[in-house]
Coordinates of C-alpha atoms and ligand atoms in Angstrom, one line a residue:
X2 CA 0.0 0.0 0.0
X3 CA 1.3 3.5 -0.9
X4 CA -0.1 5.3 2.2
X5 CA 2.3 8.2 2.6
X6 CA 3.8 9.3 6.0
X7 CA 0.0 10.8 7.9
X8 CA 0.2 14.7 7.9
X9 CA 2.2 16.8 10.6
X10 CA -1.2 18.6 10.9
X11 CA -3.0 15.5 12.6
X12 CA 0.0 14.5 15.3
X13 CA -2.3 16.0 17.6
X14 CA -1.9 14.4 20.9
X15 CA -4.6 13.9 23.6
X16 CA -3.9 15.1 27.1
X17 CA -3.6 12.3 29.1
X18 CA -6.2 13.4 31.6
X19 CA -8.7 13.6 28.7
X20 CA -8.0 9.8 27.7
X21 CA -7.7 8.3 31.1
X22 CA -11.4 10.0 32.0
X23 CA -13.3 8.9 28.3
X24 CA -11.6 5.1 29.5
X25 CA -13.0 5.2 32.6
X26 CA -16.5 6.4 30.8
X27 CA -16.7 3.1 28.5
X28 CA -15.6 0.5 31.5
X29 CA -13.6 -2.4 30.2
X30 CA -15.3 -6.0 29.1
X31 CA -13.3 -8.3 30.5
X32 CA -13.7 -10.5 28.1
X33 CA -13.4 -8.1 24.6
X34 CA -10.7 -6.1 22.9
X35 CA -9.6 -2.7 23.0
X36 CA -8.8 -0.8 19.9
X37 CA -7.2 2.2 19.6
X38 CA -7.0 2.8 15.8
X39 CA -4.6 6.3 15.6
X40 CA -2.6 5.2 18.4
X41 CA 0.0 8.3 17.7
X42 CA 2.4 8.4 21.4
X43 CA -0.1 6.4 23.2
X44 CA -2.5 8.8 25.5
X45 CA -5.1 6.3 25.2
X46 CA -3.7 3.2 25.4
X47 CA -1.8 4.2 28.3
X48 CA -5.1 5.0 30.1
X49 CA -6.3 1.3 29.1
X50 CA -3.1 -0.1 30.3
X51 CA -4.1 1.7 33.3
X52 CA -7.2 -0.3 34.2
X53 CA -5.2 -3.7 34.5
X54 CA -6.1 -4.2 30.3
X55 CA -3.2 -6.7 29.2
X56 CA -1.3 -6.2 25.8
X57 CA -3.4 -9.2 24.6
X58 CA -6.4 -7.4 24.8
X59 CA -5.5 -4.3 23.1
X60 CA -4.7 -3.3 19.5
X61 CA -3.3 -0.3 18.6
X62 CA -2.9 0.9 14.7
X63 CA -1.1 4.1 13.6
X64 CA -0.1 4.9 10.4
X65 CA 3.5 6.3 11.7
X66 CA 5.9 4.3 11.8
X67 CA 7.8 5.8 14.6
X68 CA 7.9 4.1 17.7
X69 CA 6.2 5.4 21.0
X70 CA 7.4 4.4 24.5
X71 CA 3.3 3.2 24.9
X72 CA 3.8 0.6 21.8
X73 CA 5.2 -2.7 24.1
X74 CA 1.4 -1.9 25.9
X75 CA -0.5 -2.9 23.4
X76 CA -0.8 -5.2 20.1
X77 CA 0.5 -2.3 18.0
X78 CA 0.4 -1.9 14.3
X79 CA 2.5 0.4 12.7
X80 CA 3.2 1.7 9.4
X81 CA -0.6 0.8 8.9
X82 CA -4.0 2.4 7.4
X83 CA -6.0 1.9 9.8
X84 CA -8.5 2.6 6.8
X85 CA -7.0 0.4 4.6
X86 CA -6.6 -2.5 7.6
X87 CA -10.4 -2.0 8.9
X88 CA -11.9 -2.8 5.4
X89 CA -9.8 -6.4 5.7
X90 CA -9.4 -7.4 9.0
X91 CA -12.5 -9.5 10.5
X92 CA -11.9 -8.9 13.8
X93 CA -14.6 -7.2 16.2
X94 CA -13.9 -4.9 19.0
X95 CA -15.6 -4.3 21.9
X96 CA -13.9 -0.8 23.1
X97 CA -12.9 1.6 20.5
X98 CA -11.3 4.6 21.2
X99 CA -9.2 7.3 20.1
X100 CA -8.8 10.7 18.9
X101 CA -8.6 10.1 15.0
X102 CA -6.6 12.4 12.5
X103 CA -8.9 15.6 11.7
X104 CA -7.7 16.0 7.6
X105 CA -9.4 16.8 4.8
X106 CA -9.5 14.2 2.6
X107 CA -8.6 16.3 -0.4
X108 CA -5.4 16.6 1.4
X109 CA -4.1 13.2 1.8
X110 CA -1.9 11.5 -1.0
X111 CA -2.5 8.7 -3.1
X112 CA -3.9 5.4 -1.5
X113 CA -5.0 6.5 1.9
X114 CA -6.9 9.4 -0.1
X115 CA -8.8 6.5 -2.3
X116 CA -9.4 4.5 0.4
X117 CA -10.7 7.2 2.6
X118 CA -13.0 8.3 -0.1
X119 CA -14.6 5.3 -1.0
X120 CA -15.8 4.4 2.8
X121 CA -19.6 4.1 2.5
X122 CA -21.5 6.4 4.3
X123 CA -24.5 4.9 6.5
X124 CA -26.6 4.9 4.0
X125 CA -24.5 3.6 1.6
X126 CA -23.0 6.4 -0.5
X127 CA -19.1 6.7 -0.6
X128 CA -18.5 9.7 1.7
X129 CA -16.2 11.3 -1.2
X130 CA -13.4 13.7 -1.2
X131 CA -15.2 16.3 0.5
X132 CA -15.5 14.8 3.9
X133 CA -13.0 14.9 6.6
X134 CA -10.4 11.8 7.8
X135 CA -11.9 11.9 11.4
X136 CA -15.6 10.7 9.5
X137 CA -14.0 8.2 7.8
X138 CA -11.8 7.0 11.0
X139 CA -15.9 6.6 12.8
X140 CA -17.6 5.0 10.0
X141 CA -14.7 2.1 9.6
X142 CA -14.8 1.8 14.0
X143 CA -18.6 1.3 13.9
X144 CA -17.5 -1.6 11.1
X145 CA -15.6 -3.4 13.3
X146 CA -17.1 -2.7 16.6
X147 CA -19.1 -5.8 17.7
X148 CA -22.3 -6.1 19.4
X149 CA -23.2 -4.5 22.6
X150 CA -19.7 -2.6 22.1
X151 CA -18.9 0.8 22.9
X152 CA -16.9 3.9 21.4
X153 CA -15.7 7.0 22.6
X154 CA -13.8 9.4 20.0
X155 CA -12.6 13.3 20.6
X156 CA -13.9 14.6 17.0
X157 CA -14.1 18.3 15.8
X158 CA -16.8 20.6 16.6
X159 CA -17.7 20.3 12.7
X160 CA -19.1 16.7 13.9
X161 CA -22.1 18.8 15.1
X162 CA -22.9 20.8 12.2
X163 CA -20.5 19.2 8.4
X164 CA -22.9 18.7 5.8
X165 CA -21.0 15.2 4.9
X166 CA -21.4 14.4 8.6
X167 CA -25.0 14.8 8.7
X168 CA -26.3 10.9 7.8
X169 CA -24.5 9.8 11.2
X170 CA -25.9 12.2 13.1
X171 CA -29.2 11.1 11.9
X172 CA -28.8 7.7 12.3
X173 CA -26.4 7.2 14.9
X174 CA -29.1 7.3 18.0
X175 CA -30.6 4.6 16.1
X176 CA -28.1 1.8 16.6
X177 CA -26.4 2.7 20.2
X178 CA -28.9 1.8 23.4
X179 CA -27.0 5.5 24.4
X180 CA -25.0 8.3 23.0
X181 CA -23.7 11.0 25.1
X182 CA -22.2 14.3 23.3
X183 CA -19.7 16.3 25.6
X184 CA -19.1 19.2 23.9
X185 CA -16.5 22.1 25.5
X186 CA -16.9 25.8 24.8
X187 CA -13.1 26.3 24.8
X188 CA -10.5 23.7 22.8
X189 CA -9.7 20.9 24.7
X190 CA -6.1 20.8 23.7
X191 CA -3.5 23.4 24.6
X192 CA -2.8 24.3 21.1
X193 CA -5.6 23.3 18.9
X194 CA -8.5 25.0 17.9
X195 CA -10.7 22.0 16.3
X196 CA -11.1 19.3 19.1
X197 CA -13.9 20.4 20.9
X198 CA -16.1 17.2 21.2
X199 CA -16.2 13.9 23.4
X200 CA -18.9 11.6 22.1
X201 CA -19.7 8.6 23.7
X202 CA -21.6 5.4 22.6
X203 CA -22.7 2.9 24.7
X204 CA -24.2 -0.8 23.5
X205 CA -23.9 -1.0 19.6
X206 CA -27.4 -2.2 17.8
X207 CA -29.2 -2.1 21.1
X208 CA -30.7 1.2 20.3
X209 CA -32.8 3.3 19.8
X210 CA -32.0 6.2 21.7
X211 CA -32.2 9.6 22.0
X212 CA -28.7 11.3 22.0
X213 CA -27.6 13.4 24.8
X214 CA -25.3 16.6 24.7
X215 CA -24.4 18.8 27.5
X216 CA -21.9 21.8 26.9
X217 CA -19.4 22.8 29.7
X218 CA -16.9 26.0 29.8
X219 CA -14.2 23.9 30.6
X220 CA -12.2 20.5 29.7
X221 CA -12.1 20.1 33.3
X222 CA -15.5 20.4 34.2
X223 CA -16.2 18.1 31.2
X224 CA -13.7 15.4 32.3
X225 CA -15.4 15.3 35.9
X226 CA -19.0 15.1 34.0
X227 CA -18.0 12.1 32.0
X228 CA -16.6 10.1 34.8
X229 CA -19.1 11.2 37.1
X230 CA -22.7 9.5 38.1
X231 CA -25.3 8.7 35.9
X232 CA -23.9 8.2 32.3
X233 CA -24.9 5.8 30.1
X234 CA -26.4 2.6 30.7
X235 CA -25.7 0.9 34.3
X236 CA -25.5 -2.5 32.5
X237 CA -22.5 -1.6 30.0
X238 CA -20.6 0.3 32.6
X239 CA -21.0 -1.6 35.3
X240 CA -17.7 -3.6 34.8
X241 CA -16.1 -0.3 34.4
X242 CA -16.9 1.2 37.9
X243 CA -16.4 -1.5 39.8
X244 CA -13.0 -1.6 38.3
X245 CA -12.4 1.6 39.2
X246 CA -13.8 1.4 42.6
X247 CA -11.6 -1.6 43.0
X248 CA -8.1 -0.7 42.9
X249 CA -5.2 -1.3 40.5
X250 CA -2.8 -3.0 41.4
X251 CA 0.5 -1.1 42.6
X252 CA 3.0 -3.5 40.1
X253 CA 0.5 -2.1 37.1
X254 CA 1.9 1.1 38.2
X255 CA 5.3 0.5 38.9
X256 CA 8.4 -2.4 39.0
X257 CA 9.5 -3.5 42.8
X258 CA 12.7 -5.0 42.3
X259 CA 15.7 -5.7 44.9
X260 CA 18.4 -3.9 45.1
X261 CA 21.6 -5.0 43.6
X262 CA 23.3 -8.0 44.7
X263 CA 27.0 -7.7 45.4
X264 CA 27.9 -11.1 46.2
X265 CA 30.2 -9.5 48.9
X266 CA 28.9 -7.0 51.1
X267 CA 32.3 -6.4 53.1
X268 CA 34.7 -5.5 49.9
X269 CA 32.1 -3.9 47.7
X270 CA 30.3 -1.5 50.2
X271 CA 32.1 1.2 51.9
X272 CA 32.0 4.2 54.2
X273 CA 33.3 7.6 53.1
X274 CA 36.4 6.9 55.1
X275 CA 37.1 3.7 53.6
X276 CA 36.9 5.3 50.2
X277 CA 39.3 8.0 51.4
X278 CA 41.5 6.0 52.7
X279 CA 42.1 4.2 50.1
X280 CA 42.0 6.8 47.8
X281 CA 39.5 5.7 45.4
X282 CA 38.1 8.2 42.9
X283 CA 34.3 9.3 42.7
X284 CA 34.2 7.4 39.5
X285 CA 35.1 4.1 41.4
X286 CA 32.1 4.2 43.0
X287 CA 28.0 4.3 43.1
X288 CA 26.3 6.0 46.0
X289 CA 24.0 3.6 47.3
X290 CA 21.5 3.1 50.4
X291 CA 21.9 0.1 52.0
X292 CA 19.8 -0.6 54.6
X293 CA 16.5 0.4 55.7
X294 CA 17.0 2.7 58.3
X295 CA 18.8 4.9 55.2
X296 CA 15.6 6.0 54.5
X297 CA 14.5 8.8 56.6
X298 CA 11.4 10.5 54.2
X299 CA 9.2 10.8 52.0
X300 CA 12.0 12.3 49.6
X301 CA 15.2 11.3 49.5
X302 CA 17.3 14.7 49.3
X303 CA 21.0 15.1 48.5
X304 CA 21.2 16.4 52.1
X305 CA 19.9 13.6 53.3
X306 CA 22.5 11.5 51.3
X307 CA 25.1 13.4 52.5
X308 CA 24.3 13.5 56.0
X309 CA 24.4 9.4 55.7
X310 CA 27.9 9.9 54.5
X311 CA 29.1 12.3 57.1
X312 CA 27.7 9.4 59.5
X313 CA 30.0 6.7 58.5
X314 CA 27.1 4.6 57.1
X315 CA 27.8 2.4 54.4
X316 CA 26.8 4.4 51.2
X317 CA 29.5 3.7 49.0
X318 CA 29.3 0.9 46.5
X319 CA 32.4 0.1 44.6
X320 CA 31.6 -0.3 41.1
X321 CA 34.8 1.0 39.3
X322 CA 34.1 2.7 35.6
X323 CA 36.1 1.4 32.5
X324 CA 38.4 4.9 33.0
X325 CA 38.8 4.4 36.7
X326 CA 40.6 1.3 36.1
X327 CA 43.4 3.4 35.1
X328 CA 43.6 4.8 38.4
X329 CA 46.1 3.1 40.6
X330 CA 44.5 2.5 43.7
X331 CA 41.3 0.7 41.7
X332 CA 43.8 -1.4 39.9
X333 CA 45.1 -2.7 42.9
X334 CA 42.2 -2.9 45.2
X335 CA 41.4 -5.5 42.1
X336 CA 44.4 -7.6 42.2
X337 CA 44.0 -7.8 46.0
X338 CA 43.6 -11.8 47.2
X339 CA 40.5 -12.8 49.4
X340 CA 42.9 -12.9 52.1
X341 CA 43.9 -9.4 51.8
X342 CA 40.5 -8.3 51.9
X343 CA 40.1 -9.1 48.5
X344 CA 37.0 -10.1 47.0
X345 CA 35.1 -13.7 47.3
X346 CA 35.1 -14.1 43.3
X347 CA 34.5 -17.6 43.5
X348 CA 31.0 -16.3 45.1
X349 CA 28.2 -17.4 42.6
X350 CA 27.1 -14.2 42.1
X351 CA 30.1 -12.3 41.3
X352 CA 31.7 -15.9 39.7
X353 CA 29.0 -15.0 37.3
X354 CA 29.0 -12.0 35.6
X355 CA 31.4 -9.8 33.2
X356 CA 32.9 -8.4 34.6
X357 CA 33.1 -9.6 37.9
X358 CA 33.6 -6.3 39.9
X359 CA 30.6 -4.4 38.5
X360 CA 27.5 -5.1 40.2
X361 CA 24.3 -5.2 38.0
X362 CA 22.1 -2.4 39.4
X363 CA 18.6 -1.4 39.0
X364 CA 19.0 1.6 36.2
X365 CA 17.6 4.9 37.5
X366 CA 15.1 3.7 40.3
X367 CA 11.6 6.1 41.1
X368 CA 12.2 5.3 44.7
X369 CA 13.0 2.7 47.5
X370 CA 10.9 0.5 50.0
X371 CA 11.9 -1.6 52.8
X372 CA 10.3 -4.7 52.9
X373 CA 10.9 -5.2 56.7
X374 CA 10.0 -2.6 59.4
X375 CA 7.6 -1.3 62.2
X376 CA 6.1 1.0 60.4
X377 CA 5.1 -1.0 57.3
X378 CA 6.5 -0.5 53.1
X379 CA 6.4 2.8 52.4
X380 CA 7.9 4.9 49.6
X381 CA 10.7 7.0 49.8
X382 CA 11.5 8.8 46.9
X383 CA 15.0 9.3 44.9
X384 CA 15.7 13.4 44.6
X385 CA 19.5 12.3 44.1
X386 CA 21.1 11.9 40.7
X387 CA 22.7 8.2 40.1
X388 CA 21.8 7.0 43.7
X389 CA 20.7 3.4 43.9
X390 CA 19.9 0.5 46.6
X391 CA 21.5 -2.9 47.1
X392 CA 19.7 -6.0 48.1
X393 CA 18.7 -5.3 52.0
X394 CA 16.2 -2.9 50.3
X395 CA 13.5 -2.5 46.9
X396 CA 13.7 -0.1 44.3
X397 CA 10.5 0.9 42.4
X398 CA 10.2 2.5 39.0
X399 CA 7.1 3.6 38.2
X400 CA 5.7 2.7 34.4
X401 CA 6.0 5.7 31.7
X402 CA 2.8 6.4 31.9
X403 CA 2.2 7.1 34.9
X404 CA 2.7 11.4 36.0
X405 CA 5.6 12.2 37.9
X406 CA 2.6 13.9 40.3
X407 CA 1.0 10.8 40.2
X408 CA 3.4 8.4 41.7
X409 CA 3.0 10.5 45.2
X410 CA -0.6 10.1 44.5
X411 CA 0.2 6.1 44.3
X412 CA 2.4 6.6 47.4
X413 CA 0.3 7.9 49.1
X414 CA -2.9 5.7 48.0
X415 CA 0.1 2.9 49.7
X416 CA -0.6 4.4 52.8
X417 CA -4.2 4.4 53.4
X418 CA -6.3 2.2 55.8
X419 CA -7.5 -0.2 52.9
X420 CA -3.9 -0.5 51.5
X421 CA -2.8 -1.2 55.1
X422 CA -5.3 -3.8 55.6
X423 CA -4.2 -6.0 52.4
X424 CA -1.0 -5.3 53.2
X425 CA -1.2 -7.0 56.5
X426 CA -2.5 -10.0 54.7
X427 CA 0.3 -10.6 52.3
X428 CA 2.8 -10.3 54.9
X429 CA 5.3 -13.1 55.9
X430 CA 5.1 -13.2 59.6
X431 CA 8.7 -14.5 61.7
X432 CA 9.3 -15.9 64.8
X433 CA 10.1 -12.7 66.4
X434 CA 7.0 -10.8 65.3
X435 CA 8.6 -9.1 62.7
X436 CA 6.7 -9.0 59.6
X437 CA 7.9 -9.0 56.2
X438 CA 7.1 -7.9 52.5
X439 CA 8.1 -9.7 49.6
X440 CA 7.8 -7.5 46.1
X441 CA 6.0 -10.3 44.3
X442 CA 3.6 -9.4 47.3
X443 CA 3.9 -5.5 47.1
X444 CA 3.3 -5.5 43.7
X445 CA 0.0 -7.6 44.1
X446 CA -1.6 -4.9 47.0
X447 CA -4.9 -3.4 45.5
X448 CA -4.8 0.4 45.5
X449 CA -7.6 2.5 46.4
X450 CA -8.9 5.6 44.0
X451 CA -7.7 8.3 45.2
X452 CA -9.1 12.5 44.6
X453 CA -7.6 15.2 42.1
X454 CA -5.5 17.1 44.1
X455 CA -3.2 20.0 43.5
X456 CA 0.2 19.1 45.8
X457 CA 0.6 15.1 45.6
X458 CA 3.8 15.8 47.1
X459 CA 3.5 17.7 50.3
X460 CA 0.4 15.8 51.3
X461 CA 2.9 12.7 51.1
X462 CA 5.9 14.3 52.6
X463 CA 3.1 14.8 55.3
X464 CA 1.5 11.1 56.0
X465 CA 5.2 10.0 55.9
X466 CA 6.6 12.1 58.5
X467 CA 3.5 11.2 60.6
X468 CA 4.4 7.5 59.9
X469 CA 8.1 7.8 60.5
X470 CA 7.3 9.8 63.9
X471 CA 4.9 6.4 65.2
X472 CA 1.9 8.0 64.2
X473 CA 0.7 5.4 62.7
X474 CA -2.9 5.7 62.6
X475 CA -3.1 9.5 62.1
X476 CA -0.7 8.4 58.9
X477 CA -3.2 6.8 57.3
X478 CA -5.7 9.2 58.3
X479 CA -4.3 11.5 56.2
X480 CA -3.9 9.1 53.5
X481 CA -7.6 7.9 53.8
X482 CA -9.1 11.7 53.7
X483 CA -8.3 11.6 49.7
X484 CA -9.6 8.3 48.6
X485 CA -12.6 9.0 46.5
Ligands
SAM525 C1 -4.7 13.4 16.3 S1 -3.4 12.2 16.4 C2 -4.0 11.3 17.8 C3 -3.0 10.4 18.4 C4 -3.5 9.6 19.7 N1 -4.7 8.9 19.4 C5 -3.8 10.6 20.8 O1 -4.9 11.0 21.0 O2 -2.8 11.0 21.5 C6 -3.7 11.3 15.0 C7 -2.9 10.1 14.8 O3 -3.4 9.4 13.6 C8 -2.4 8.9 12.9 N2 -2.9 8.6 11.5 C9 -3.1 9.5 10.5 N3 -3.7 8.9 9.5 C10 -3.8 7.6 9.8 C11 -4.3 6.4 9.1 N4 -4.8 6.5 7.9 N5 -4.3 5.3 9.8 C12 -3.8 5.2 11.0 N6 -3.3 6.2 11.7 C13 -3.3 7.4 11.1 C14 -1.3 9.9 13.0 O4 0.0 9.3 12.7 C15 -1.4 10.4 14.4 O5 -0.6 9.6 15.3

């Protein structure tokens, strides 16, 4: 197919907020597939990812063939017409969603243009040359969508008034059980003027209905009306809010990992007075935090680091790079037997990788838990460049997707009652009463939903200082006045 590159025009991409609250609208079916079918960077399927949706159950098309971090989320189809694709494949879907291309058709090249064209209308009629890409991109999604499924598509504001538009709009309230038009007074991108329209379609060839719009002055006001009460059809969202009211899991958010493994604690990890006295450069080594009373708050500051350091704690790992081998003293401390406080490199771990004196470590980690403790897994979060954990503690990266903002949001959700309560569950309970986490276990805890709020950050800092200073319950007080 000679479908030219898609026009710069259309790389329009939808604010995440916008695609995580038309998600939530449609629900998932846990037993149907997503389609996203102009998939751009990913906004959407991002959002679907978000509601525990596996890559199995999601295909994504775009047209670009440029990779997008969001890509390994979802089946995804690049270099492909989603046009072209929908008239062949016989798949049904039964979530379609997206925010398609707004061209004019005159305006695309060669095949995509014929193809485009020649996409029948609802009554039958090729829609022709003088309709608009988005049209096109809805009358080839209500092809493919299957019974009883839903779609929910950002289109222009000419979707309420194109004359080549105007055979869906009289038809479309036939075949949906309910269609709900959210339409915004102001753009709801940054930078665009056209997208100005949410429309939402519940149960396809359940209808009829009559369709509903409602107008709002703001994309915020219409984000909170489409995810809040009363749209749609309890019986096709139902699914849907009971996934939302039901947590996500915390490793659909984010990786919990251990640490890195030296293989041997005593030659690899060392104070700052080690270090200097054996004169080993900064680029010998990796500041690390090694054990669980290394973290001390919600964030993890450089002054906090440092203060670690001035203490004699153990926050040096040595982890020599390829020019500090050069250096004398890193050269030797390498030749240097076991007995001579040497390393153990006939150790397993350090016997088996290349080479042996560099320790594989997480790369760039969100933050670090303790799995053992009084006070229960918390997050403390990295603020310092290049510092990572060993083994004795977890490191946690959150996904792509998910908002810097958000992750003290997720903290923070990690804190409340409900979380508490799981949390307890999953524990591994020793002898002496301590209780332990495992990340398999971490990674499984249920989140609850938590508010919109301005400072994510401060409100965590907060609950853990609270939880740190053994106030325990009014921790998760504060945690538990933002759940939804
Ligand atoms: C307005 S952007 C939206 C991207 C994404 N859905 C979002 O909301 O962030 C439109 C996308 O459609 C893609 N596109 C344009 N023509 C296409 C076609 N015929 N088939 C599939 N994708 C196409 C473009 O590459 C672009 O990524």
């Amino acid at each position: 197919v000679t479908s030219g590159p898609p026009p710069e025009s259309c790389k329009v991409y939808t604010p995440l907020e916008l695609a995580a609250a038309m998600i939530r609208a449609l629900g998932d079916d846990p037993e149907g597939i997503w389609l996203e079918p102009s998939h751009g960077q990913g906004a959407f399927v991002r959002a679907i990812a978000a509601l525990s949706v596996p890559k199995s159950r999601i295909v994504a098309v775009d047209l670009d063939p440029t990779p997008a971090a969001a890509d390994r989320l979802a089946t995804t189809l690049r270099g492909t017409d989603f046009l072209s694709w929908a008239s062949k494949t016989n798949r049904r879907f039964a979530r379609i969603v997206g925010n398609p291309p707004y061209v004019s058709l005159s305006r695309l090249n060669g095949e995509s243009r014929r193809i485009a064209a020649s996409v029948s209308g609802p009554s039958g009629v090729p829609i022709g040359l003088g309709a608009n890409t988005w049209y096109a991109f809805v009358l080839m999604a209500l092809r493919v969508l299957e019974r009883g499924g839903s779609l929910a598509f950002v289109l222009p504001s000419a979707a309420e008034y194109a004359d080549y538009s105007a055979d869906i709009r009289s038809t479309i309230g036939q075949r949906f059980e309910s269609v709900h038009l959210f339409r915004c007074r102001r753009p709801l991108f940054p930078d665009v003027q056209e997208g100005t329209m949410v429309a939402i379609a519940r149960g396809y060839g359940r209808g009829p209905c009559k369709p509903q719009r409602k107008t709002f002055d703001t994309a915020e006001r219409l984000i909170e009306a489409m995810t809040g009460q009363g749209i749609g059809s309890p019986g096709s969202c139902l699914s849907g809010s009971k996934l939302n009211k039901d947590a996500q899991r915390l490793g659909d958010l984010a990786q919990i990992r251990l640490g890195g493994v030296t293989g041997d604690a005593k030659f690899f990890l060392m104070t700052e007075a080690r270090r200097k006295a054996e004169r080993l450069p900064l680029r010998a080594v990796t500041p690390v935090l090694t054990r669980a009373r290394h973290l001390r708050s919600g964030v993890l500051t450089a002054a906090h680091w440092e203060e670690l350091r001035r203490n004699e704690e153990r926050v040096w790992l040595f982890n020599p790079s390829d020019a500090a081998l050069r250096t004398e003293s890193v050269a030797r401390r390498l030749q240097l037997l076991e007995e001579d406080g040497g390393c153990r490199r006939d150790a397993f771990k350090i016997a088996s990788r290349s080479p042996w004196y560099r320790t594989p470590l997480p790369a760039a980690p969100h933050g670090f838990l303790s799995g053992m403790g009084m006070a229960g897994p918390w997050i403390a979060f990295n603020a310092v460049p290049r510092l990572n954990a060993t083994n004795t503690l977890y490191v946690i990266t959150f996904q792509p997707f998910v908002e810097p903002a958000d992750r003290f949001k997720i903290a923070l959700a990690l804190l409340t009652s409900e979380a508490r309560h799981r949390l307890r569950q999953v524990a591994r309970r020793y002898a002496d009463g301590l209780l332990k986490y495992e990340p398999g276990a971490l990674s499984d805890i249920g989140l609850p939903q938590m508010r919109q709020e301005a400072d994510w950050q401060a409100i965590y800092e907060n609950a853990v200082s609270l939880l740190l200073a053994g106030k325990h319950r009014r921790s998760r007080e504060t945690a538990d006045a933002y759940v939804v």
